[in-house]
Amino acid sequence: MTTKQYSLAREMFSEWQIDTEAAIAALSDISISMHCWQGDDVVGFEKNSGTSGGGIQATGNHPGRARTPDELRADLESAFSLIPGSHRLNLHAMYFDTDESPDRDAIEYHHFEPWVDWAREQKIGLDFNPTFFAHAKADDNLTLSHPDKGIRDFWIEHGKRSREIAARFGAELQSPCINNIWVPDGYKDIPIDRMAARERLEDSLNEMLTPLHDKSHMLDAVESKLFGIGVEACTVGSHEFYFGYAIRKGTLLCLDMGHFHPTENIADKLSACALSLDEILLHVSRPMRWDSDHVILLNDDIQAMANELVSANLLGRTHIGLDFFDATISRTAAWVIGTRNMQKALLRALLMPLDKLRQAENALDFTTRLTVTEELKDLPYGSVWNEFCARSDVPAGRELIASLDNYQRGVSVRG
Ligand code: RNT
Ligand code: ZN
């Protein structure tokens, strides 16, 4: 049932020639890939993997961390039930669900099968990531570019198996699985031979990506980075490295919002990269002073990304994934807040009077462009969002807060 509030809002937007119904319909079609690792502080379910390492770090000790696949799935179900629309789960290889203890170079599809059964039941797609960190063979922060061939081969095998598992996910669930490759490789202090390290990474990737998989089942993505803790001087897989690689090899490029200089405008990169790539993967994140992976807010950076996706017509070939982890707050709330913020930003972007703004820009009428974008900020976006939530049978506002609090009370007894 449409509320009075929404009818009024629809009227106000239509005065600007903005169709709220079209925006709601477009938003319902956008699936966001929610990352499993927010649920347990990037720990995973291996019996002997250490802390995350690789220059990434979840901080905090809020009660309620998921310790088992069942706990993680319960938390995910709760989160998904509070997020409007239909979405995906992004799994990391260290989150297998098995009584066996396969090392990274021995993982197989059956170790992950319970996730697929669950995804089928939930009617969601799965994405995947090989895990190149939190492992004794990654302690030097070198994996695919390690000078030791034995170590490189170990990780190449892990990567190949991950791709096979991802392809099977896609086939089973009839939805292409994005397999995103991020390696922590880099040097704390100034290396002598950056070229050799990059050549080794290139060769390892080539070997890892050689087996062909049906693109309707699995798509490879590569994720660049600027620096991490302990790899301040050089990251082997830098932006230039992977941008070139993705173009030459036809993979997706993953742009993580925390993987650039803090003053760089990541939204600006979308159209530039998209001219040379078929598809892009995003890791939407919020870096604070460094790649701190804070929960995303409805802030200017996220809004700029959403605006670009809409105005550059990139929604059809961009996969929106999230990448943040905060252990100081309810982990379920973190997922819900972050995912809903991404959706809210997309809704606002879909409610832009694009024709009018383009016309002004092309006529060099930058005054109109500015006054319109600023006046738009006073329109009742909240009423359209509330309507979207109501139609999706998902709470908003105080009711949402009560649901999140209630769930957190239940999980906070976990040891
Ligand atoms: C690390 C990368 C990477 C990870 C996940 C866990 O800086 O952003 O995407 O966060 O794979
Ligand atoms: Zn990332």
mmCIF file of N, CA and C in Angstrom, residues 17-140:
data_model
loop_
_atom_site.group_PDB
_atom_site.id
_atom_site.type_symbol
_atom_site.label_atom_id
_atom_site.label_comp_id
_atom_site.label_asym_id
_atom_site.label_seq_id
_atom_site.Cartn_x
_atom_site.Cartn_y
_atom_site.Cartn_z
ATOM 1 N N GLN A 17 10.644 16.198 -13.506
ATOM 2 C CA GLN A 17 10.647 15.144 -14.551
ATOM 3 C C GLN A 17 11.445 13.913 -14.111
ATOM 4 N N ILE A 18 11.323 13.587 -12.842
ATOM 5 C CA ILE A 18 12.001 12.387 -12.341
ATOM 6 C C ILE A 18 10.936 11.361 -11.966
ATOM 7 N N ASP A 19 11.127 10.134 -12.491
ATOM 8 C CA ASP A 19 10.131 9.074 -12.310
ATOM 9 C C ASP A 19 10.569 8.145 -11.160
ATOM 10 N N THR A 20 9.941 8.292 -10.022
ATOM 11 C CA THR A 20 10.352 7.484 -8.855
ATOM 12 C C THR A 20 10.047 6.004 -9.062
ATOM 13 N N GLU A 21 8.982 5.711 -9.804
ATOM 14 C CA GLU A 21 8.644 4.302 -10.046
ATOM 15 C C GLU A 21 9.741 3.625 -10.869
ATOM 16 N N ALA A 22 10.238 4.341 -11.875
ATOM 17 C CA ALA A 22 11.307 3.776 -12.708
ATOM 18 C C ALA A 22 12.563 3.567 -11.859
ATOM 19 N N ALA A 23 12.832 4.504 -10.951
ATOM 20 C CA ALA A 23 14.026 4.383 -10.102
ATOM 21 C C ALA A 23 13.895 3.172 -9.173
ATOM 22 N N ILE A 24 12.719 2.996 -8.583
ATOM 23 C CA ILE A 24 12.511 1.841 -7.687
ATOM 24 C C ILE A 24 12.664 0.539 -8.470
ATOM 25 N N ALA A 25 12.104 0.520 -9.678
ATOM 26 C CA ALA A 25 12.202 -0.704 -10.497
ATOM 27 C C ALA A 25 13.666 -0.994 -10.829
ATOM 28 N N ALA A 26 14.418 0.044 -11.195
ATOM 29 C CA ALA A 26 15.832 -0.170 -11.546
ATOM 30 C C ALA A 26 16.614 -0.634 -10.317
ATOM 31 N N LEU A 27 16.323 -0.057 -9.176
ATOM 32 C CA LEU A 27 17.046 -0.437 -7.954
ATOM 33 C C LEU A 27 16.767 -1.894 -7.577
ATOM 34 N N SER A 28 15.528 -2.330 -7.787
ATOM 35 C CA SER A 28 15.204 -3.734 -7.432
ATOM 36 C C SER A 28 16.013 -4.718 -8.258
ATOM 37 N N ASP A 29 16.475 -4.279 -9.423
ATOM 38 C CA ASP A 29 17.231 -5.183 -10.303
ATOM 39 C C ASP A 29 18.711 -5.254 -9.961
ATOM 40 N N ILE A 30 19.182 -4.433 -9.037
ATOM 41 C CA ILE A 30 20.631 -4.395 -8.764
ATOM 42 C C ILE A 30 20.971 -5.319 -7.596
ATOM 43 N N SER A 31 21.781 -6.334 -7.900
ATOM 44 C CA SER A 31 22.242 -7.256 -6.855
ATOM 45 C C SER A 31 23.601 -6.819 -6.368
ATOM 46 N N ILE A 32 23.758 -6.817 -5.082
ATOM 47 C CA ILE A 32 25.051 -6.448 -4.496
ATOM 48 C C ILE A 32 25.680 -7.704 -3.907
ATOM 49 N N SER A 33 26.972 -7.865 -4.115
ATOM 50 C CA SER A 33 27.649 -9.051 -3.596
ATOM 51 C C SER A 33 28.184 -8.741 -2.199
ATOM 52 N N MET A 34 27.538 -9.336 -1.209
ATOM 53 C CA MET A 34 27.900 -9.077 0.180
ATOM 54 C C MET A 34 29.009 -10.046 0.587
ATOM 55 N N HIS A 35 30.029 -9.517 1.192
ATOM 56 C CA HIS A 35 31.236 -10.286 1.517
ATOM 57 C C HIS A 35 31.075 -11.066 2.820
ATOM 58 N N CYS A 36 31.422 -12.350 2.793
ATOM 59 C CA CYS A 36 31.248 -13.184 3.993
ATOM 60 C C CYS A 36 32.151 -12.721 5.126
ATOM 61 N N TRP A 37 33.286 -12.096 4.794
ATOM 62 C CA TRP A 37 34.328 -11.875 5.814
ATOM 63 C C TRP A 37 34.026 -10.769 6.818
ATOM 64 N N GLN A 38 32.967 -9.991 6.608
ATOM 65 C CA GLN A 38 32.542 -9.047 7.649
ATOM 66 C C GLN A 38 31.957 -9.805 8.850
ATOM 67 N N GLY A 39 31.499 -11.026 8.626
ATOM 68 C CA GLY A 39 30.793 -11.759 9.677
ATOM 69 C C GLY A 39 31.687 -12.351 10.746
ATOM 70 N N ASP A 40 32.990 -12.504 10.433
ATOM 71 C CA ASP A 40 33.857 -13.174 11.430
ATOM 72 C C ASP A 40 35.241 -12.534 11.500
ATOM 73 N N ASP A 41 35.338 -11.288 11.079
ATOM 74 C CA ASP A 41 36.599 -10.537 11.169
ATOM 75 C C ASP A 41 37.718 -11.170 10.327
ATOM 76 N N VAL A 42 37.363 -11.667 9.149
ATOM 77 C CA VAL A 42 38.322 -12.238 8.183
ATOM 78 C C VAL A 42 39.145 -13.383 8.784
ATOM 79 N N VAL A 43 38.490 -14.252 9.554
ATOM 80 C CA VAL A 43 39.223 -15.361 10.176
ATOM 81 C C VAL A 43 39.089 -16.646 9.348
ATOM 82 N N GLY A 44 37.871 -17.000 8.957
ATOM 83 C CA GLY A 44 37.667 -18.211 8.159
ATOM 84 C C GLY A 44 37.570 -19.454 9.030
ATOM 85 N N PHE A 45 37.429 -20.613 8.373
ATOM 86 C CA PHE A 45 37.159 -21.844 9.123
ATOM 87 C C PHE A 45 38.255 -22.898 8.975
ATOM 88 N N GLU A 46 39.441 -22.477 8.644
ATOM 89 C CA GLU A 46 40.539 -23.445 8.608
ATOM 90 C C GLU A 46 40.985 -23.686 10.046
ATOM 91 N N LYS A 47 41.468 -24.890 10.298
ATOM 92 C CA LYS A 47 41.832 -25.182 11.693
ATOM 93 C C LYS A 47 43.104 -24.455 12.112
ATOM 94 N N ASN A 48 44.016 -24.238 11.161
ATOM 95 C CA ASN A 48 45.281 -23.631 11.610
ATOM 96 C C ASN A 48 45.690 -22.364 10.856
ATOM 97 N N SER A 49 44.727 -21.663 10.273
ATOM 98 C CA SER A 49 45.141 -20.403 9.646
ATOM 99 C C SER A 49 45.287 -19.353 10.743
ATOM 100 N N GLY A 50 46.218 -18.461 10.562
ATOM 101 C CA GLY A 50 46.487 -17.461 11.598
ATOM 102 C C GLY A 50 45.584 -16.264 11.439
ATOM 103 N N THR A 51 46.064 -15.123 11.894
ATOM 104 C CA THR A 51 45.303 -13.887 11.692
ATOM 105 C C THR A 51 45.415 -13.511 10.224
ATOM 106 N N SER A 52 44.611 -12.552 9.810
ATOM 107 C CA SER A 52 44.501 -12.308 8.375
ATOM 108 C C SER A 52 45.845 -12.027 7.692
ATOM 109 N N GLY A 53 46.709 -11.191 8.277
ATOM 110 C CA GLY A 53 48.002 -10.928 7.652
ATOM 111 C C GLY A 53 47.825 -10.268 6.295
ATOM 112 N N GLY A 54 48.905 -10.237 5.525
ATOM 113 C CA GLY A 54 48.815 -9.677 4.189
ATOM 114 C C GLY A 54 48.522 -8.188 4.183
ATOM 115 N N GLY A 55 48.724 -7.547 5.326
ATOM 116 C CA GLY A 55 48.544 -6.094 5.361
ATOM 117 C C GLY A 55 47.123 -5.663 5.600
ATOM 118 N N ILE A 56 46.227 -6.620 5.871
ATOM 119 C CA ILE A 56 44.850 -6.228 6.192
ATOM 120 C C ILE A 56 44.572 -6.598 7.650
ATOM 121 N N GLN A 57 43.668 -5.905 8.284
ATOM 122 C CA GLN A 57 43.499 -6.077 9.721
ATOM 123 C C GLN A 57 42.092 -5.676 10.155
ATOM 124 N N ALA A 58 41.377 -6.629 10.786
ATOM 125 C CA ALA A 58 40.104 -6.273 11.419
ATOM 126 C C ALA A 58 40.412 -5.959 12.874
ATOM 127 N N THR A 59 39.927 -4.841 13.368
ATOM 128 C CA THR A 59 40.191 -4.500 14.764
ATOM 129 C C THR A 59 38.874 -4.450 15.532
ATOM 130 N N GLY A 60 38.943 -4.812 16.834
ATOM 131 C CA GLY A 60 37.766 -4.768 17.689
ATOM 132 C C GLY A 60 37.430 -6.142 18.224
ATOM 133 N N ASN A 61 36.595 -6.167 19.247
ATOM 134 C CA ASN A 61 36.249 -7.433 19.875
ATOM 135 C C ASN A 61 34.791 -7.431 20.325
ATOM 136 N N HIS A 62 33.925 -6.907 19.490
ATOM 137 C CA HIS A 62 32.503 -6.863 19.818
ATOM 138 C C HIS A 62 31.981 -8.294 19.952
ATOM 139 N N PRO A 63 31.111 -8.565 20.925
ATOM 140 C CA PRO A 63 30.613 -9.941 21.052
ATOM 141 C C PRO A 63 29.783 -10.359 19.836
ATOM 142 N N GLY A 64 29.822 -11.664 19.535
ATOM 143 C CA GLY A 64 28.927 -12.178 18.499
ATOM 144 C C GLY A 64 29.598 -12.604 17.211
ATOM 145 N N ARG A 65 30.929 -12.683 17.199
ATOM 146 C CA ARG A 65 31.607 -13.116 15.972
ATOM 147 C C ARG A 65 31.144 -14.522 15.585
ATOM 148 N N ALA A 66 30.847 -14.741 14.302
ATOM 149 C CA ALA A 66 30.443 -16.078 13.849
ATOM 150 C C ALA A 66 31.663 -16.993 13.891
ATOM 151 N N ARG A 67 31.509 -18.149 14.558
ATOM 152 C CA ARG A 67 32.666 -19.049 14.697
ATOM 153 C C ARG A 67 32.555 -20.286 13.827
ATOM 154 N N THR A 68 31.391 -20.532 13.268
ATOM 155 C CA THR A 68 31.183 -21.736 12.452
ATOM 156 C C THR A 68 30.398 -21.343 11.201
ATOM 157 N N PRO A 69 30.434 -22.204 10.176
ATOM 158 C CA PRO A 69 29.633 -21.904 8.989
ATOM 159 C C PRO A 69 28.150 -21.726 9.327
ATOM 160 N N ASP A 70 27.638 -22.545 10.261
ATOM 161 C CA ASP A 70 26.214 -22.414 10.606
ATOM 162 C C ASP A 70 25.920 -21.057 11.232
ATOM 163 N N GLU A 71 26.800 -20.604 12.116
ATOM 164 C CA GLU A 71 26.589 -19.282 12.725
ATOM 165 C C GLU A 71 26.676 -18.188 11.659
ATOM 166 N N LEU A 72 27.639 -18.346 10.760
ATOM 167 C CA LEU A 72 27.792 -17.320 9.714
ATOM 168 C C LEU A 72 26.555 -17.278 8.816
ATOM 169 N N ARG A 73 26.038 -18.465 8.475
ATOM 170 C CA ARG A 73 24.845 -18.500 7.615
ATOM 171 C C ARG A 73 23.629 -17.908 8.334
ATOM 172 N N ALA A 74 23.520 -18.181 9.644
ATOM 173 C CA ALA A 74 22.387 -17.608 10.393
ATOM 174 C C ALA A 74 22.493 -16.076 10.379
ATOM 175 N N ASP A 75 23.704 -15.573 10.579
ATOM 176 C CA ASP A 75 23.897 -14.113 10.579
ATOM 177 C C ASP A 75 23.589 -13.523 9.198
ATOM 178 N N LEU A 76 24.026 -14.247 8.169
ATOM 179 C CA LEU A 76 23.770 -13.764 6.804
ATOM 180 C C LEU A 76 22.277 -13.736 6.503
ATOM 181 N N GLU A 77 21.592 -14.783 6.938
ATOM 182 C CA GLU A 77 20.139 -14.811 6.693
ATOM 183 C C GLU A 77 19.463 -13.635 7.368
ATOM 184 N N SER A 78 19.906 -13.347 8.585
ATOM 185 C CA SER A 78 19.326 -12.218 9.294
ATOM 186 C C SER A 78 19.625 -10.921 8.540
ATOM 187 N N ALA A 79 20.885 -10.769 8.100
ATOM 188 C CA ALA A 79 21.249 -9.547 7.368
ATOM 189 C C ALA A 79 20.431 -9.428 6.080
ATOM 190 N N PHE A 80 20.376 -10.517 5.304
ATOM 191 C CA PHE A 80 19.642 -10.452 4.030
ATOM 192 C C PHE A 80 18.164 -10.121 4.251
ATOM 193 N N SER A 81 17.630 -10.578 5.402
ATOM 194 C CA SER A 81 16.196 -10.320 5.633
ATOM 195 C C SER A 81 15.937 -8.841 5.936
ATOM 196 N N LEU A 82 17.006 -8.096 6.201
ATOM 197 C CA LEU A 82 16.830 -6.668 6.510
ATOM 198 C C LEU A 82 17.330 -5.764 5.382
ATOM 199 N N ILE A 83 17.669 -6.381 4.262
ATOM 200 C CA ILE A 83 18.163 -5.618 3.106
ATOM 201 C C ILE A 83 17.166 -5.807 1.959
ATOM 202 N N PRO A 84 16.590 -4.726 1.444
ATOM 203 C CA PRO A 84 15.626 -4.908 0.353
ATOM 204 C C PRO A 84 16.294 -5.463 -0.911
ATOM 205 N N GLY A 85 15.557 -6.223 -1.688
ATOM 206 C CA GLY A 85 16.077 -6.723 -2.959
ATOM 207 C C GLY A 85 16.716 -8.085 -2.812
ATOM 208 N N SER A 86 17.309 -8.561 -3.926
ATOM 209 C CA SER A 86 17.895 -9.893 -3.915
ATOM 210 C C SER A 86 19.381 -9.770 -4.255
ATOM 211 N N HIS A 87 20.211 -10.400 -3.443
ATOM 212 C CA HIS A 87 21.647 -10.128 -3.530
ATOM 213 C C HIS A 87 22.483 -11.399 -3.640
ATOM 214 N N ARG A 88 23.791 -11.264 -3.462
ATOM 215 C CA ARG A 88 24.698 -12.400 -3.632
ATOM 216 C C ARG A 88 25.597 -12.514 -2.406
ATOM 217 N N LEU A 89 26.238 -13.661 -2.268
ATOM 218 C CA LEU A 89 27.230 -13.812 -1.201
ATOM 219 C C LEU A 89 28.607 -14.013 -1.830
ATOM 220 N N ASN A 90 29.574 -13.288 -1.311
ATOM 221 C CA ASN A 90 30.946 -13.392 -1.795
ATOM 222 C C ASN A 90 31.769 -14.178 -0.771
ATOM 223 N N LEU A 91 32.158 -15.394 -1.149
ATOM 224 C CA LEU A 91 32.878 -16.291 -0.231
ATOM 225 C C LEU A 91 34.370 -16.240 -0.483
ATOM 226 N N HIS A 92 35.154 -16.448 0.551
ATOM 227 C CA HIS A 92 36.608 -16.587 0.414
ATOM 228 C C HIS A 92 36.948 -18.060 0.600
ATOM 229 N N ALA A 93 38.028 -18.497 -0.024
ATOM 230 C CA ALA A 93 38.358 -19.938 0.018
ATOM 231 C C ALA A 93 38.556 -20.461 1.437
ATOM 232 N N MET A 94 38.978 -19.603 2.355
ATOM 233 C CA MET A 94 39.219 -20.112 3.718
ATOM 234 C C MET A 94 37.926 -20.321 4.521
ATOM 235 N N TYR A 95 36.780 -20.138 3.856
ATOM 236 C CA TYR A 95 35.496 -20.337 4.541
ATOM 237 C C TYR A 95 34.819 -21.651 4.153
ATOM 238 N N PHE A 96 35.619 -22.662 3.832
ATOM 239 C CA PHE A 96 34.976 -23.926 3.459
ATOM 240 C C PHE A 96 34.179 -24.504 4.631
ATOM 241 N N ASP A 97 33.319 -25.473 4.319
ATOM 242 C CA ASP A 97 32.464 -26.068 5.339
ATOM 243 C C ASP A 97 32.641 -27.576 5.251
ATOM 244 N N THR A 98 33.596 -28.105 6.012
ATOM 245 C CA THR A 98 33.944 -29.519 5.906
ATOM 246 C C THR A 98 34.626 -29.986 7.189
ATOM 247 N N ASP A 99 34.535 -31.287 7.460
ATOM 248 C CA ASP A 99 35.271 -31.844 8.604
ATOM 249 C C ASP A 99 36.719 -32.106 8.242
ATOM 250 N N GLU A 100 37.003 -32.106 6.938
ATOM 251 C CA GLU A 100 38.385 -32.340 6.509
ATOM 252 C C GLU A 100 39.202 -31.072 6.743
ATOM 253 N N SER A 101 40.526 -31.171 6.644
ATOM 254 C CA SER A 101 41.369 -29.970 6.790
ATOM 255 C C SER A 101 42.258 -29.801 5.569
ATOM 256 N N PRO A 102 41.654 -29.580 4.406
ATOM 257 C CA PRO A 102 42.492 -29.479 3.210
ATOM 258 C C PRO A 102 43.369 -28.227 3.266
ATOM 259 N N ASP A 103 44.614 -28.384 2.850
ATOM 260 C CA ASP A 103 45.466 -27.204 2.735
ATOM 261 C C ASP A 103 44.984 -26.425 1.501
ATOM 262 N N ARG A 104 45.503 -25.235 1.327
ATOM 263 C CA ARG A 104 45.004 -24.383 0.235
ATOM 264 C C ARG A 104 45.186 -25.023 -1.143
ATOM 265 N N ASP A 105 46.227 -25.854 -1.282
ATOM 266 C CA ASP A 105 46.448 -26.449 -2.608
ATOM 267 C C ASP A 105 45.681 -27.752 -2.773
ATOM 268 N N ALA A 106 44.744 -28.003 -1.856
ATOM 269 C CA ALA A 106 43.986 -29.268 -1.939
ATOM 270 C C ALA A 106 42.480 -29.039 -1.816
ATOM 271 N N ILE A 107 42.043 -27.791 -1.874
ATOM 272 C CA ILE A 107 40.599 -27.541 -1.733
ATOM 273 C C ILE A 107 39.851 -28.068 -2.958
ATOM 274 N N GLU A 108 38.660 -28.572 -2.696
ATOM 275 C CA GLU A 108 37.830 -29.085 -3.783
ATOM 276 C C GLU A 108 36.392 -28.610 -3.609
ATOM 277 N N TYR A 109 35.642 -28.774 -4.670
ATOM 278 C CA TYR A 109 34.253 -28.316 -4.650
ATOM 279 C C TYR A 109 33.472 -28.873 -3.466
ATOM 280 N N HIS A 110 33.683 -30.148 -3.157
ATOM 281 C CA HIS A 110 32.828 -30.751 -2.110
ATOM 282 C C HIS A 110 33.045 -30.093 -0.740
ATOM 283 N N HIS A 111 34.205 -29.455 -0.556
ATOM 284 C CA HIS A 111 34.433 -28.751 0.720
ATOM 285 C C HIS A 111 33.513 -27.527 0.873
ATOM 286 N N PHE A 112 32.946 -27.127 -0.228
ATOM 287 C CA PHE A 112 32.104 -25.920 -0.219
ATOM 288 C C PHE A 112 30.638 -26.215 -0.513
ATOM 289 N N GLU A 113 30.342 -27.482 -0.740
ATOM 290 C CA GLU A 113 29.004 -27.833 -1.200
ATOM 291 C C GLU A 113 27.871 -27.322 -0.285
ATOM 292 N N PRO A 114 28.056 -27.369 1.056
ATOM 293 C CA PRO A 114 26.960 -26.859 1.899
ATOM 294 C C PRO A 114 26.607 -25.397 1.589
ATOM 295 N N TRP A 115 27.611 -24.619 1.162
ATOM 296 C CA TRP A 115 27.333 -23.224 0.808
ATOM 297 C C TRP A 115 26.435 -23.147 -0.421
ATOM 298 N N VAL A 116 26.675 -24.054 -1.363
ATOM 299 C CA VAL A 116 25.883 -24.035 -2.596
ATOM 300 C C VAL A 116 24.439 -24.459 -2.293
ATOM 301 N N ASP A 117 24.306 -25.494 -1.455
ATOM 302 C CA ASP A 117 22.949 -25.922 -1.078
ATOM 303 C C ASP A 117 22.206 -24.767 -0.417
ATOM 304 N N TRP A 118 22.917 -24.092 0.449
ATOM 305 C CA TRP A 118 22.300 -22.964 1.167
ATOM 306 C C TRP A 118 21.941 -21.840 0.194
ATOM 307 N N ALA A 119 22.862 -21.534 -0.723
ATOM 308 C CA ALA A 119 22.620 -20.447 -1.682
ATOM 309 C C ALA A 119 21.400 -20.760 -2.554
ATOM 310 N N ARG A 120 21.294 -22.039 -2.919
ATOM 311 C CA ARG A 120 20.157 -22.449 -3.748
ATOM 312 C C ARG A 120 18.844 -22.229 -2.982
ATOM 313 N N GLU A 121 18.883 -22.629 -1.728
ATOM 314 C CA GLU A 121 17.714 -22.479 -0.855
ATOM 315 C C GLU A 121 17.352 -20.994 -0.672
ATOM 316 N N GLN A 122 18.376 -20.168 -0.553
ATOM 317 C CA GLN A 122 18.152 -18.727 -0.346
ATOM 318 C C GLN A 122 17.874 -17.993 -1.659
ATOM 319 N N LYS A 123 18.041 -18.722 -2.783
ATOM 320 C CA LYS A 123 17.887 -18.122 -4.117
ATOM 321 C C LYS A 123 18.857 -16.959 -4.324
ATOM 322 N N ILE A 124 20.113 -17.198 -3.957
ATOM 323 C CA ILE A 124 21.119 -16.152 -4.201
ATOM 324 C C ILE A 124 22.288 -16.743 -4.985
ATOM 325 N N GLY A 125 23.024 -15.897 -5.671
ATOM 326 C CA GLY A 125 24.227 -16.325 -6.386
ATOM 327 C C GLY A 125 25.434 -16.240 -5.464
ATOM 328 N N LEU A 126 26.507 -16.943 -5.864
ATOM 329 C CA LEU A 126 27.747 -16.909 -5.079
ATOM 330 C C LEU A 126 28.881 -16.336 -5.911
ATOM 331 N N ASP A 127 29.746 -15.569 -5.250
ATOM 332 C CA ASP A 127 31.025 -15.170 -5.841
ATOM 333 C C ASP A 127 32.126 -15.785 -4.992
ATOM 334 N N PHE A 128 33.358 -15.730 -5.502
ATOM 335 C CA PHE A 128 34.423 -16.474 -4.812
ATOM 336 C C PHE A 128 35.750 -15.726 -4.870
ATOM 337 N N ASN A 129 36.640 -16.076 -3.951
ATOM 338 C CA ASN A 129 37.999 -15.506 -3.899
ATOM 339 C C ASN A 129 38.974 -16.560 -3.410
ATOM 340 N N PRO A 130 40.044 -16.813 -4.163
ATOM 341 C CA PRO A 130 41.126 -17.601 -3.571
ATOM 342 C C PRO A 130 41.701 -16.806 -2.388
ATOM 343 N N THR A 131 42.208 -17.506 -1.368
ATOM 344 C CA THR A 131 42.755 -16.799 -0.196
ATOM 345 C C THR A 131 44.281 -16.899 -0.202
ATOM 346 N N PHE A 132 44.927 -15.800 -0.529
ATOM 347 C CA PHE A 132 46.390 -15.795 -0.624
ATOM 348 C C PHE A 132 47.048 -15.179 0.613
ATOM 349 N N PHE A 133 46.355 -15.193 1.747
ATOM 350 C CA PHE A 133 46.945 -14.621 2.971
ATOM 351 C C PHE A 133 46.571 -15.519 4.147
ATOM 352 N N ALA A 134 47.019 -15.146 5.354
ATOM 353 C CA ALA A 134 46.728 -15.940 6.555
ATOM 354 C C ALA A 134 47.182 -17.391 6.377
ATOM 355 N N HIS A 135 48.418 -17.570 5.963
ATOM 356 C CA HIS A 135 48.942 -18.905 5.722
ATOM 357 C C HIS A 135 50.472 -18.845 5.834
ATOM 358 N N ALA A 136 51.060 -19.933 6.364
ATOM 359 C CA ALA A 136 52.525 -19.962 6.557
ATOM 360 C C ALA A 136 53.264 -19.661 5.251
ATOM 361 N N LYS A 137 52.711 -20.117 4.126
ATOM 362 C CA LYS A 137 53.413 -19.891 2.852
ATOM 363 C C LYS A 137 53.196 -18.474 2.308
ATOM 364 N N ALA A 138 52.508 -17.642 3.088
ATOM 365 C CA ALA A 138 52.333 -16.233 2.672
ATOM 366 C C ALA A 138 52.957 -15.299 3.710
ATOM 367 N N ASP A 139 53.694 -15.880 4.652
ATOM 368 C CA ASP A 139 54.229 -15.066 5.748
ATOM 369 C C ASP A 139 55.211 -13.997 5.292
ATOM 370 N N ASP A 140 55.855 -14.204 4.155
ATOM 371 C CA ASP A 140 56.792 -13.182 3.656
ATOM 372 C C ASP A 140 56.069 -12.105 2.857
#
